[in-house]
């Protein structure tokens, strides 16, 4: 007598087609939930800036870098000269017009060189909105920054691309008065 046909082997083959589809759907939902749960962060491109300048204009050069959110990494004195070689990191967004501003403030005595260095995560969430009283108190006490830099950069990119930006049309709604006197 021949052994019976194997019906048990046919059942796993039919289930094997449905199992990968269920796994993919479950994995997709798990990844989506994980991304929504973690905080949103923007990565900002950063230049490595090298500036060569005299000692007399060092303070003015630092002022220009500070105004543009630059961070000084190293300061070296060139041997045999009074020239300093300053290495700094400067966000790419802040670098537009940097060379002209630096030359204007230093009377043309500082010469910058910018090279892409890395990406840096901004510490703030661009989608952060004050939702609780504790967050509002932290904002009022100065524990939270008053200007959300990540939101500001994100809105700037959206404006340049022609996308919708959630801005208030009227900043302070007060009743308009006429200044003329009624007779």
Coordinates of N, CA, C and O in Angstrom, one line a residue:
X1 N 0.8 -1.2 0.0 CA 0.0 0.0 0.0 C 0.9 1.2 0.0 O 1.9 1.3 0.7
X2 N 0.5 2.1 -0.8 CA 1.2 3.4 -0.9 C 0.9 4.2 0.2 O -0.2 4.2 0.7
X3 N 1.9 5.0 0.7 CA 1.6 5.9 1.8 C 0.7 7.0 1.3 O 0.7 7.4 0.1
X4 N -0.2 7.5 2.2 CA -1.1 8.5 1.7 C -0.4 9.8 1.3 O 0.7 10.1 1.7
X5 N -1.1 10.6 0.4 CA -0.5 11.8 -0.1 C -0.4 12.7 1.1 O -1.1 12.7 2.1
X6 N 0.6 13.6 1.1 CA 1.0 14.4 2.3 C 0.2 15.7 2.3 O 0.6 16.7 1.7
X7 N -1.0 15.7 2.9 CA -1.8 16.9 3.0 C -1.1 17.9 4.0 O -1.3 19.1 3.8
X8 N -0.3 17.4 4.9 CA 0.3 18.3 5.9 C 1.3 19.2 5.2 O 1.6 20.3 5.6
X9 N 2.0 18.7 4.2 CA 3.0 19.5 3.5 C 2.4 20.6 2.6 O 3.0 21.6 2.4
X10 N 1.1 20.4 2.2 CA 0.5 21.4 1.4 C 0.0 22.6 2.2 O 0.0 23.7 1.8
X11 N -0.4 22.3 3.5 CA -0.9 23.4 4.3 C 0.2 24.4 4.7 O 0.0 25.6 4.6
X12 N 1.4 24.0 5.1 CA 2.5 25.1 5.4 C 2.8 25.9 4.1 O 3.1 27.0 4.2
X13 N 2.8 25.3 3.0 CA 3.1 26.0 1.7 C 2.1 27.1 1.5 O 2.4 28.2 1.1
X14 N 0.8 26.8 1.8 CA -0.2 27.9 1.6 C -0.1 29.0 2.7 O -0.3 30.1 2.4
X15 N 0.3 28.6 3.9 CA 0.4 29.6 5.0 C 1.7 30.4 4.8 O 1.8 31.5 5.2
X16 N 2.7 29.8 4.1 CA 4.0 30.5 3.9 C 3.8 31.8 3.1 O 4.5 32.7 3.2
X17 N 2.8 31.8 2.2 CA 2.6 32.9 1.4 C 2.0 34.1 2.2 O 2.2 35.2 2.0
X18 N 1.1 33.8 3.2 CA 0.5 34.8 4.0 C 1.4 35.3 5.1 O 1.3 36.5 5.5
X19 N 2.3 34.5 5.6 CA 3.1 34.8 6.7 C 4.1 36.0 6.4 O 4.2 36.9 7.2
X20 N 4.8 36.0 5.3 CA 5.7 37.1 5.0 C 4.9 38.4 4.9 O 5.4 39.5 5.3
X21 N 3.7 38.4 4.3 CA 2.9 39.6 4.1 C 2.5 40.1 5.5 O 2.5 41.3 5.7
X22 N 2.1 39.3 6.4 CA 1.8 39.7 7.8 C 3.0 40.3 8.5 O 2.9 41.3 9.2
X23 N 4.2 39.7 8.3 CA 5.4 40.2 8.9 C 5.7 41.6 8.4 O 6.1 42.4 9.2
X24 N 5.6 41.7 7.1 CA 6.0 43.0 6.6 C 5.0 44.1 7.1 O 5.5 45.2 7.4
X25 N 3.7 43.8 7.1 CA 2.8 44.8 7.6 C 3.0 45.1 9.1 O 3.0 46.3 9.5
X26 N 3.3 44.1 9.9 CA 3.5 44.3 11.3 C 4.8 45.1 11.5 O 4.9 46.1 12.4
X27 N 5.8 44.8 10.8 CA 7.1 45.6 10.9 C 7.0 47.0 10.4 O 7.5 47.9 11.1
X28 N 6.2 47.2 9.4 CA 6.0 48.6 8.9 C 5.2 49.4 10.0 O 5.6 50.6 10.2
X29 N 4.2 48.9 10.6 CA 3.5 49.6 11.6 C 4.4 49.8 12.9 O 4.3 50.9 13.5
X30 N 5.2 48.9 13.2 CA 6.1 49.1 14.4 C 7.1 50.2 14.1 O 7.4 51.0 15.0
X31 N 7.7 50.2 12.9 CA 8.6 51.3 12.5 C 8.0 52.6 12.5 O 8.5 53.6 13.0
X32 N 6.8 52.7 12.0 CA 6.0 54.0 11.9 C 5.8 54.5 13.4 O 6.0 55.6 13.7
X33 N 5.3 53.6 14.3 CA 5.1 54.0 15.6 C 6.3 54.4 16.3 O 6.3 55.4 17.1
X34 N 7.5 53.7 16.1 CA 8.7 54.1 16.7 C 9.2 55.5 16.2 O 9.6 56.3 17.0
X35 N 9.0 55.8 14.9 CA 9.4 57.1 14.4 C 8.5 58.2 14.9 O 9.0 59.3 15.2
X36 N 7.3 57.9 15.1 CA 6.4 59.0 15.6 C 6.6 59.2 17.1 O 6.4 60.3 17.6
X37 N 7.1 58.2 17.8 CA 7.3 58.3 19.3 C 8.6 59.1 19.6 O 8.6 59.9 20.5
X38 N 9.6 58.9 18.8 CA 10.9 59.6 19.1 C 10.8 61.1 18.6 O 10.0 61.4 17.7
X39 N 11.6 61.9 19.2 CA 11.5 63.3 18.8 C 12.1 63.6 17.4 O 13.0 62.9 17.0
X40 N 11.5 64.6 16.8 CA 12.0 65.0 15.4 C 13.2 65.9 15.6 O 13.2 66.8 16.4
X41 N 14.3 65.7 14.8 CA 15.4 66.5 14.9 C 15.9 66.8 13.4 O 15.7 66.0 12.5
X42 N 16.4 68.0 13.2 CA 16.9 68.4 12.0 C 18.4 68.3 12.0 O 19.1 68.6 13.0
X43 N 19.0 67.9 10.9 CA 20.5 67.8 10.8 C 20.9 69.0 10.0 O 20.4 69.2 8.8
X44 N 21.8 69.8 10.5 CA 22.3 71.0 9.9 C 23.7 70.8 9.3 O 24.6 70.4 10.1
X45 N 23.9 71.1 8.1 CA 25.3 71.0 7.5 C 26.2 72.1 8.1 O 25.8 73.2 8.3
X46 N 27.4 71.7 8.4 CA 28.4 72.6 9.0 C 29.7 72.7 8.2 O 30.2 71.7 7.7
X47 N 30.1 73.9 8.0 CA 31.4 74.1 7.3 C 32.5 74.2 8.4 O 32.3 74.6 9.5
X48 N 33.7 73.8 7.9 CA 35.0 74.1 8.7 C 35.5 75.3 8.1 O 35.8 75.4 6.9
X49 N 35.7 76.3 9.0 CA 36.1 77.6 8.5 C 37.5 77.9 9.1 O 37.8 77.8 10.2
X50 N 38.4 78.3 8.2 CA 39.8 78.6 8.5 C 40.0 80.1 8.1 O 39.8 80.5 7.0
X51 N 40.4 80.9 9.1 CA 40.5 82.3 8.9 C 42.0 82.7 9.3 O 42.4 82.3 10.4
X52 N 42.6 83.4 8.4 CA 44.0 83.9 8.7 C 43.9 85.4 8.9 O 43.4 86.1 8.0
X53 N 44.4 85.9 10.1 CA 44.2 87.3 10.4 C 45.3 87.8 11.3 O 46.0 87.0 12.0
X54 N 45.4 89.1 11.4 CA 46.4 89.7 12.4 C 45.8 89.8 13.8 O 44.6 89.6 14.0
X55 N 46.7 90.0 14.7 CA 46.3 90.1 16.1 C 45.4 91.3 16.4 O 44.5 91.2 17.2
X56 N 45.6 92.4 15.7 CA 44.8 93.6 15.9 C 43.3 93.4 15.6 O 42.5 94.1 16.2
X57 N 43.0 92.6 14.6 CA 41.6 92.4 14.2 C 41.0 91.1 14.7 O 39.9 90.8 14.3
X58 N 41.6 90.5 15.6 CA 41.1 89.2 16.2 C 39.8 89.4 16.8 O 38.9 88.6 16.6
X59 N 39.6 90.4 17.6 CA 38.3 90.7 18.3 C 37.1 90.9 17.3 O 36.0 90.4 17.5
X60 N 37.4 91.7 16.3 CA 36.3 91.9 15.3 C 36.0 90.7 14.5 O 34.8 90.4 14.2
X61 N 37.0 89.8 14.3 CA 36.7 88.5 13.6 C 35.9 87.6 14.5 O 35.0 87.0 14.0
X62 N 36.2 87.6 15.8 CA 35.4 86.8 16.7 C 34.0 87.2 16.8 O 33.1 86.5 16.9
X63 N 33.8 88.6 16.7 CA 32.4 89.1 16.8 C 31.6 88.7 15.6 O 30.4 88.3 15.7
X64 N 32.2 88.6 14.4 CA 31.5 88.2 13.2 C 31.1 86.7 13.3 O 30.0 86.3 13.0
X65 N 32.1 85.9 13.8 CA 31.8 84.5 13.9 C 30.7 84.2 15.0 O 29.8 83.4 14.8
X66 N 30.8 84.9 16.1 CA 29.8 84.8 17.1 C 28.4 85.2 16.7 O 27.4 84.5 17.0
X67 N 28.3 86.2 15.9 CA 27.0 86.7 15.3 C 26.4 85.6 14.4 O 25.2 85.5 14.4
X68 N 27.2 84.8 13.8 CA 26.7 83.8 12.9 C 26.7 82.4 13.4 O 26.8 81.4 12.7
X69 N 26.7 82.3 14.7 CA 26.6 81.0 15.5 C 27.9 80.1 15.2 O 27.8 78.9 15.2
X70 N 29.0 80.7 15.0 CA 30.3 80.0 14.8 C 30.9 79.6 16.1 O 30.7 80.2 17.1
X71 N 31.6 78.5 16.1 CA 32.3 77.9 17.3 C 33.8 77.8 17.0 O 34.2 77.2 16.0
X72 N 34.6 78.4 17.8 CA 36.1 78.4 17.6 C 36.6 77.0 18.0 O 36.3 76.6 19.1
X73 N 37.3 76.4 17.1 CA 37.8 75.0 17.4 C 39.3 75.1 17.8 O 39.7 74.4 18.8
X74 N 40.1 76.0 17.2 CA 41.5 76.1 17.5 C 42.0 77.5 17.1 O 41.5 78.1 16.2
X75 N 43.1 77.9 17.7 CA 43.7 79.2 17.4 C 45.2 79.0 17.5 O 45.8 78.6 18.5
X76 N 45.9 79.1 16.3 CA 47.3 78.9 16.3 C 48.0 80.1 15.8 O 47.5 80.8 14.9
X77 N 49.2 80.4 16.3 CA 50.0 81.5 15.9 C 51.0 81.0 14.9 O 51.7 80.0 15.2
X78 N 51.1 81.6 13.8 CA 52.1 81.1 12.8 C 53.5 81.6 13.2 O 53.7 82.8 13.5
X79 N 54.4 80.7 13.2 CA 55.8 81.0 13.7 C 56.4 82.0 12.8 O 56.4 81.9 11.6
X80 N 57.1 83.0 13.4 CA 57.8 84.0 12.6 C 57.0 85.1 12.1 O 57.5 86.1 11.5
X81 N 55.7 85.1 12.3 CA 54.8 86.2 11.9 C 53.8 86.5 13.0 O 53.8 85.9 14.0
X82 N 53.1 87.6 12.8 CA 52.0 87.9 13.8 C 50.7 87.5 13.3 O 49.6 88.0 13.8
X83 N 50.6 86.6 12.4 CA 49.3 86.1 11.9 C 48.8 84.9 12.7 O 49.6 84.0 13.1
X84 N 47.5 84.9 12.9 CA 46.8 83.8 13.6 C 46.0 83.0 12.6 O 45.5 83.6 11.6
X85 N 46.0 81.7 12.8 CA 45.2 80.8 12.0 C 44.1 80.3 12.9 O 44.4 79.5 13.8
X86 N 42.9 80.7 12.7 CA 41.8 80.3 13.5 C 40.9 79.2 12.8 O 40.6 79.4 11.6
X87 N 40.7 78.1 13.4 CA 39.8 77.1 12.9 C 38.5 77.2 13.6 O 38.5 77.2 14.9
X88 N 37.4 77.2 12.9 CA 36.1 77.3 13.5 C 35.1 76.4 12.7 O 35.3 76.0 11.6
X89 N 33.9 76.2 13.4 CA 32.8 75.5 12.7 C 31.7 76.5 12.5 O 31.5 77.3 13.4
X90 N 31.1 76.6 11.3 CA 30.1 77.6 10.9 C 29.0 76.9 10.2 O 29.2 76.2 9.2
X91 N 27.7 77.0 10.7 CA 26.6 76.4 10.0 C 26.5 77.0 8.5 O 26.8 78.2 8.3
X92 N 26.2 76.1 7.6 CA 26.1 76.5 6.2 C 25.1 77.6 6.0 O 25.3 78.6 5.2
X93 N 24.0 77.6 6.7 CA 22.9 78.6 6.6 C 23.5 80.0 6.9 O 23.1 81.0 6.3
X94 N 24.3 80.0 7.9 CA 24.9 81.3 8.4 C 26.1 81.8 7.5 O 26.6 82.9 7.7
X95 N 26.5 80.9 6.6 CA 27.7 81.3 5.8 C 27.4 82.2 4.6 O 28.4 82.7 4.0
X96 N 26.2 82.4 4.2 CA 25.9 83.2 3.1 C 26.2 84.7 3.4 O 25.6 85.2 4.3
X97 N 27.1 85.3 2.7 CA 27.5 86.6 2.9 C 28.6 86.7 4.0 O 28.9 87.9 4.4
X98 N 29.1 85.6 4.5 CA 30.0 85.6 5.6 C 31.4 86.3 5.2 O 31.9 87.1 5.9
X99 N 31.9 85.9 4.0 CA 33.1 86.5 3.6 C 33.1 88.0 3.4 O 34.0 88.7 3.8
X100 N 32.0 88.5 2.8 CA 31.8 89.9 2.6 C 31.7 90.6 4.0 O 32.3 91.7 4.2
X101 N 30.9 90.1 4.9 CA 30.7 90.6 6.2 C 32.1 90.7 7.0 O 32.4 91.7 7.7
X102 N 32.8 89.6 6.9 CA 34.1 89.5 7.6 C 35.1 90.5 7.0 O 35.8 91.2 7.7
X103 N 35.2 90.6 5.7 CA 36.1 91.6 5.1 C 35.7 93.0 5.4 O 36.5 93.9 5.6
X104 N 34.3 93.3 5.5 CA 33.9 94.6 5.8 C 34.2 95.0 7.2 O 34.7 96.1 7.5
X105 N 34.1 94.1 8.2 CA 34.3 94.4 9.6 C 35.8 94.4 9.9 O 36.2 95.0 10.9
X106 N 36.6 93.7 9.1 CA 38.1 93.7 9.4 C 38.9 94.5 8.4 O 40.1 94.4 8.3
X107 N 38.2 95.3 7.6 CA 38.8 96.2 6.6 C 39.7 95.4 5.6 O 40.7 95.7 5.2
X108 N 39.2 94.2 5.3 CA 39.8 93.3 4.3 C 41.1 92.6 4.8 O 41.8 92.0 4.0
X109 N 41.3 92.6 6.1 CA 42.5 91.9 6.6 C 42.3 90.4 6.9 O 43.3 89.8 7.2
X110 N 41.1 89.9 7.0 CA 40.9 88.5 7.3 C 40.4 87.8 6.0 O 39.6 88.3 5.3
X111 N 40.9 86.6 5.8 CA 40.6 85.8 4.6 C 40.1 84.5 5.0 O 40.9 83.6 5.5
X112 N 38.8 84.2 4.9 CA 38.2 82.9 5.3 C 38.3 81.9 4.2 O 38.3 82.2 3.0
X113 N 38.3 80.6 4.6 CA 38.2 79.5 3.7 C 37.2 78.5 4.3 O 37.4 78.1 5.4
X114 N 36.2 78.2 3.5 CA 35.1 77.3 4.0 C 35.1 76.0 3.3 O 35.2 76.0 2.0
X115 N 35.1 74.9 4.1 CA 35.1 73.5 3.5 C 34.0 72.8 4.3 O 34.0 72.9 5.5
X116 N 33.2 72.0 3.6 CA 32.2 71.2 4.3 C 32.8 70.2 5.3 O 33.8 69.6 4.9
X117 N 32.3 70.1 6.5 CA 32.9 69.3 7.5 C 31.9 68.1 7.9 O 32.3 67.0 7.8
X118 N 30.7 68.4 8.4 CA 29.9 67.4 8.9 C 28.4 67.9 9.0 O 28.1 69.1 8.8
X119 N 27.5 67.0 9.5 CA 26.2 67.4 9.8 C 26.1 67.4 11.3 O 26.6 66.5 12.0
X120 N 25.3 68.3 11.9 CA 25.1 68.4 13.3 C 23.6 68.4 13.6 O 22.9 69.2 13.0
X121 N 23.2 67.6 14.6 CA 21.7 67.6 15.0 C 21.4 68.8 15.8 O 22.2 69.1 16.7
X122 N 20.4 69.5 15.4 CA 19.9 70.7 16.2 C 19.3 70.2 17.5 O 18.5 69.2 17.5
X123 N 19.5 70.8 18.7 CA 19.0 70.3 19.9 C 17.4 70.4 20.1 O 16.8 69.8 20.9
X124 N 16.8 71.3 19.3 CA 15.4 71.6 19.5 C 14.6 70.8 18.5 O 15.0 70.4 17.4
X125 N 13.3 70.5 18.9 CA 12.4 69.8 18.0 C 11.7 70.8 17.1 O 11.1 71.8 17.7
X126 N 11.7 70.7 15.8 CA 11.1 71.7 15.0 C 9.5 71.7 15.1 O 8.9 72.7 14.7
X127 N 9.0 70.7 15.6 CA 7.5 70.6 15.7 C 7.0 70.8 17.1 O 5.9 70.6 17.4
X128 N 7.9 71.3 18.0 CA 7.5 71.5 19.4 C 6.5 72.7 19.5 O 6.7 73.7 18.9
X129 N 5.4 72.4 20.2 CA 4.4 73.4 20.5 C 4.1 73.3 22.0 O 4.0 72.2 22.6
X130 N 4.0 74.4 22.7 CA 3.7 74.4 24.1 C 2.3 73.9 24.3 O 1.3 74.4 23.8
X131 N 2.2 72.7 25.1 CA 0.9 72.1 25.2 C 0.4 72.0 26.7 O -0.8 72.0 27.0
X132 N 1.4 72.0 27.6 CA 1.0 71.9 29.0 C 1.4 73.2 29.8 O 2.2 74.0 29.3
X133 N 0.9 73.3 31.0 CA 1.2 74.4 31.9 C 2.7 74.4 32.3 O 3.3 75.4 32.5
X134 N 3.2 73.1 32.5 CA 4.6 73.0 32.9 C 5.5 73.5 31.8 O 6.5 74.1 32.1
X135 N 5.2 73.2 30.6 CA 6.0 73.6 29.5 C 6.0 75.2 29.4 O 7.0 75.8 29.1
X136 N 4.8 75.8 29.6 CA 4.7 77.2 29.5 C 5.5 77.9 30.7 O 6.1 78.9 30.5
X137 N 5.4 77.3 31.9 CA 6.2 77.8 33.0 C 7.7 77.7 32.7 O 8.5 78.6 33.0
X138 N 8.1 76.6 32.1 CA 9.5 76.4 31.8 C 10.0 77.4 30.7 O 11.1 77.9 30.8
X139 N 9.1 77.7 29.8 CA 9.4 78.7 28.8 C 9.5 80.1 29.4 O 10.3 80.9 29.1
X140 N 8.6 80.4 30.4 CA 8.6 81.7 31.0 C 9.8 81.9 31.9 O 10.3 83.0 32.1
X141 N 10.2 80.8 32.6 CA 11.4 80.8 33.5 C 12.7 80.9 32.7 O 13.7 81.1 33.4
X142 N 12.7 80.6 31.5 CA 13.9 80.7 30.7 C 14.6 79.3 30.5 O 15.7 79.2 30.0
X143 N 13.9 78.3 31.0 CA 14.5 76.9 30.9 C 14.5 76.4 29.4 O 15.3 75.7 29.0
X144 N 13.5 76.9 28.7 CA 13.4 76.6 27.2 C 13.7 77.8 26.4 O 13.5 78.9 26.8
X145 N 14.4 77.6 25.3 CA 14.7 78.8 24.4 C 13.4 79.4 23.9 O 12.5 78.8 23.5
X146 N 13.4 80.8 23.8 CA 12.3 81.5 23.3 C 12.1 81.4 21.8 O 11.0 81.3 21.3
X147 N 13.2 81.3 21.1 CA 13.2 81.1 19.6 C 13.6 79.7 19.3 O 14.6 79.2 19.6
X148 N 12.7 79.0 18.6 CA 13.0 77.6 18.2 C 13.7 77.7 16.9 O 13.2 77.9 15.8
X149 N 15.0 77.6 17.0 CA 15.9 77.7 15.8 C 15.6 76.7 14.7 O 15.6 77.0 13.5
X150 N 15.3 75.4 15.2 CA 15.0 74.4 14.2 C 13.7 74.7 13.4 O 13.7 74.5 12.2
X151 N 12.7 75.3 14.1 CA 11.5 75.7 13.4 C 11.7 76.8 12.5 O 11.2 76.9 11.4
X152 N 12.6 77.8 12.9 CA 12.9 78.9 12.1 C 13.6 78.5 10.8 O 13.3 78.9 9.7
X153 N 14.6 77.6 10.9 CA 15.3 77.1 9.7 C 14.3 76.2 8.8 O 14.4 76.4 7.6
X154 N 13.5 75.4 9.4 CA 12.5 74.6 8.6 C 11.5 75.5 7.9 O 11.3 75.3 6.7
X155 N 11.0 76.6 8.5 CA 10.1 77.5 7.9 C 10.8 78.2 6.7 O 10.2 78.5 5.7
X156 N 12.1 78.6 6.9 CA 12.8 79.3 5.8 C 13.0 78.4 4.6 O 12.8 78.9 3.5
X157 N 13.2 77.1 4.8 CA 13.4 76.2 3.7 C 12.0 76.0 3.0 O 11.9 76.0 1.8
X158 N 11.0 75.9 3.8 CA 9.6 75.7 3.2 C 9.2 77.0 2.4 O 8.6 76.8 1.3
X159 N 9.6 78.2 2.9 CA 9.3 79.4 2.1 C 10.0 79.4 0.8 O 9.5 79.7 -0.3
X160 N 11.3 79.0 0.8 CA 12.1 79.0 -0.4 C 11.6 78.0 -1.4 O 11.7 78.3 -2.6
X161 N 11.0 76.9 -1.0 CA 10.5 75.9 -1.9 C 9.1 76.2 -2.3 O 8.5 75.4 -3.1
X162 N 8.5 77.2 -1.7 CA 7.1 77.6 -2.1 C 6.1 76.7 -1.4 O 4.9 76.6 -1.8
X163 N 6.4 76.1 -0.2 CA 5.5 75.2 0.5 C 4.8 76.0 1.6 O 5.2 77.1 1.9
X164 N 3.7 75.5 2.1 CA 2.9 76.2 3.1 C 3.6 76.3 4.4 O 4.3 75.4 4.9
X165 N 3.6 77.5 5.0 CA 4.2 77.8 6.3 C 3.1 78.2 7.3 O 2.3 79.1 6.9
X166 N 3.1 77.7 8.5 CA 2.1 78.1 9.4 C 2.5 79.3 10.2 O 3.1 79.3 11.2
X167 N 2.2 80.5 9.6 CA 2.5 81.8 10.2 C 1.3 82.5 10.6 O 0.2 82.3 10.0
X168 N 1.4 83.3 11.7 CA 0.2 84.1 12.1 C 0.1 85.3 11.1 O 1.1 86.0 10.9
X169 N -1.0 85.5 10.6 CA -1.2 86.6 9.6 C -1.2 87.9 10.4 O -0.5 88.9 10.0
X170 N -1.8 88.0 11.5 CA -1.9 89.2 12.4 C -1.1 88.8 13.7 O -1.5 87.9 14.4
X171 N 0.0 89.6 13.9 CA 0.8 89.3 15.1 C 0.1 89.8 16.4 O 0.0 89.0 17.4
X172 N -0.4 91.0 16.4 CA -1.2 91.5 17.6 C -2.5 92.1 17.1 O -2.4 93.2 16.4
X173 N -3.5 91.5 17.4 CA -4.8 92.0 16.9 C -5.4 93.0 17.9 O -5.9 92.7 19.0
X174 N -5.3 94.3 17.5 CA -5.9 95.4 18.3 C -6.8 96.2 17.3 O -6.6 96.1 16.1
X175 N -7.7 96.8 17.9 CA -8.6 97.6 17.1 C -7.9 98.8 16.5 O -7.2 99.5 17.2
X176 N -8.2 99.0 15.2 CA -7.5 100.1 14.5 C -8.3 101.4 14.8 O -9.6 101.4 14.8
X177 N -7.6 102.5 15.1 CA -8.3 103.8 15.4 C -7.8 104.8 14.4 O -6.7 104.7 13.9
X178 N -8.7 105.7 14.1 CA -8.3 106.8 13.2 C -7.8 107.9 14.1 O -8.2 108.1 15.2
X179 N -6.8 108.6 13.5 CA -6.2 109.7 14.3 C -6.8 111.0 14.1 O -6.5 112.0 14.7
X180 N -7.7 111.1 13.1 CA -8.4 112.4 12.9 C -9.5 112.7 13.9 O -10.1 111.8 14.5
X181 N -9.7 113.9 14.2 CA -10.7 114.3 15.1 C -12.1 114.5 14.4 O -12.1 115.0 13.3
X182 N -13.1 114.1 15.1 CA -14.4 114.3 14.6 C -14.9 115.7 14.8 O -14.7 116.2 15.9
X183 N -15.6 116.3 13.9 CA -16.0 117.7 14.1 C -17.5 117.7 14.2 O -18.3 117.1 13.8

